[in-house]
CSV table of C-alpha atoms in Angstrom, one decimal:
chain,number,residue,atom,x,y,z
A,1,MET,CA,4.9,-17.7,10.9
A,2,ILE,CA,6.4,-15.0,8.9
A,3,ASN,CA,4.1,-12.7,7.8
A,4,ARG,CA,5.5,-10.9,4.3
A,5,THR,CA,4.2,-7.5,2.9
A,6,ARG,CA,2.1,-7.5,0.0
A,7,TYR,CA,2.6,-3.9,-2.1
A,8,TYR,CA,-0.6,-3.2,-3.8
A,9,LYS,CA,-0.6,0.4,-6.3
A,10,PHE,CA,-4.6,1.2,-7.3
A,11,ASP,CA,-5.4,1.5,-10.5
A,12,ILE,CA,-6.4,5.6,-11.3
A,13,GLY,CA,-3.4,7.9,-9.5
A,14,ASP,CA,0.0,6.8,-7.4
A,15,GLY,CA,-1.8,5.4,-4.4
A,16,LEU,CA,-0.3,2.7,-2.3
A,17,MET,CA,-1.1,0.0,0.4
A,18,ARG,CA,0.5,-2.4,2.2
A,19,ARG,CA,-0.4,-5.5,3.9
A,20,THR,CA,1.5,-7.2,6.2
A,21,GLY,CA,-0.5,-10.4,7.7
A,22,ALA,CA,-3.6,-8.7,9.0
A,23,ILE,CA,-2.2,-5.3,9.6
A,24,ILE,CA,-2.8,-3.1,6.2
A,25,GLU,CA,-1.3,0.1,5.7
A,26,TYR,CA,-1.5,3.4,3.5
A,27,LEU,CA,0.9,5.3,2.0
A,28,ASP,CA,0.2,9.5,3.0
A,29,LYS,CA,1.4,12.1,0.7
A,30,ASP,CA,4.4,13.1,2.8
A,31,GLY,CA,5.5,10.0,3.1
A,32,ASN,CA,4.1,8.3,6.2
A,33,TRP,CA,2.7,4.4,6.2
A,34,ILE,CA,-1.2,5.3,8.1
A,35,GLU,CA,-2.6,1.9,9.5
A,36,ASP,CA,-6.1,2.0,8.4
A,37,ARG,CA,-8.5,-0.6,9.7
A,38,ASN,CA,-11.3,0.2,6.6
A,39,LEU,CA,-9.1,-0.5,4.0
A,40,ILE,CA,-9.6,-4.5,4.4
A,41,ARG,CA,-12.8,-4.2,2.3
A,42,LYS,CA,-10.4,-3.4,-0.1
A,43,PHE,CA,-9.1,-6.8,-0.2
A,44,ILE,CA,-12.7,-8.6,1.2
A,45,GLY,CA,-15.0,-6.2,-0.7
A,46,GLY,CA,-13.2,-5.4,-4.2
A,47,ASP,CA,-14.4,-2.0,-3.1
A,48,THR,CA,-11.7,-1.0,-5.2
A,49,ASP,CA,-9.2,-1.5,-8.2
A,50,PHE,CA,-5.9,-2.4,-7.5
A,51,ASP,CA,-2.8,-4.4,-8.6
A,52,GLU,CA,0.2,-6.4,-6.3
A,53,ILE,CA,3.4,-5.1,-7.4
A,54,SER,CA,6.7,-5.9,-6.5
A,55,PHE,CA,8.3,-4.0,-3.9
A,56,GLU,CA,10.8,-2.6,-6.1
A,57,HIS,CA,8.0,-1.1,-8.0
A,58,ALA,CA,6.6,0.7,-4.8
A,59,LEU,CA,10.4,1.9,-3.6
A,60,LYS,CA,9.7,3.9,-6.6
A,61,ILE,CA,6.9,5.4,-5.3
A,62,ILE,CA,8.0,5.4,-2.1
A,63,GLU,CA,10.7,7.4,-2.7
A,64,GLU,CA,9.2,9.9,-5.8
A,65,ARG,CA,7.0,10.7,-2.1
A,66,SER,CA,9.4,12.0,-0.5
A,67,ARG,CA,11.2,13.8,-2.7
A,68,LYS,CA,7.7,16.2,-2.7
């Protein structure tokens, strides 16, 4: 089975995370993806409001973050 990567943007600010299977990562201020197992609570417990976004939208945020 091939795991599809899904991207999510937090409602507040420009926070971005991605999920590929059981691996959940967030984009840090330097544009690096950091794995954080604690983020699973965001999906299970609904601790934070976020929306799934397209890869294209995520790419724009990633590129913008890399320029800073």
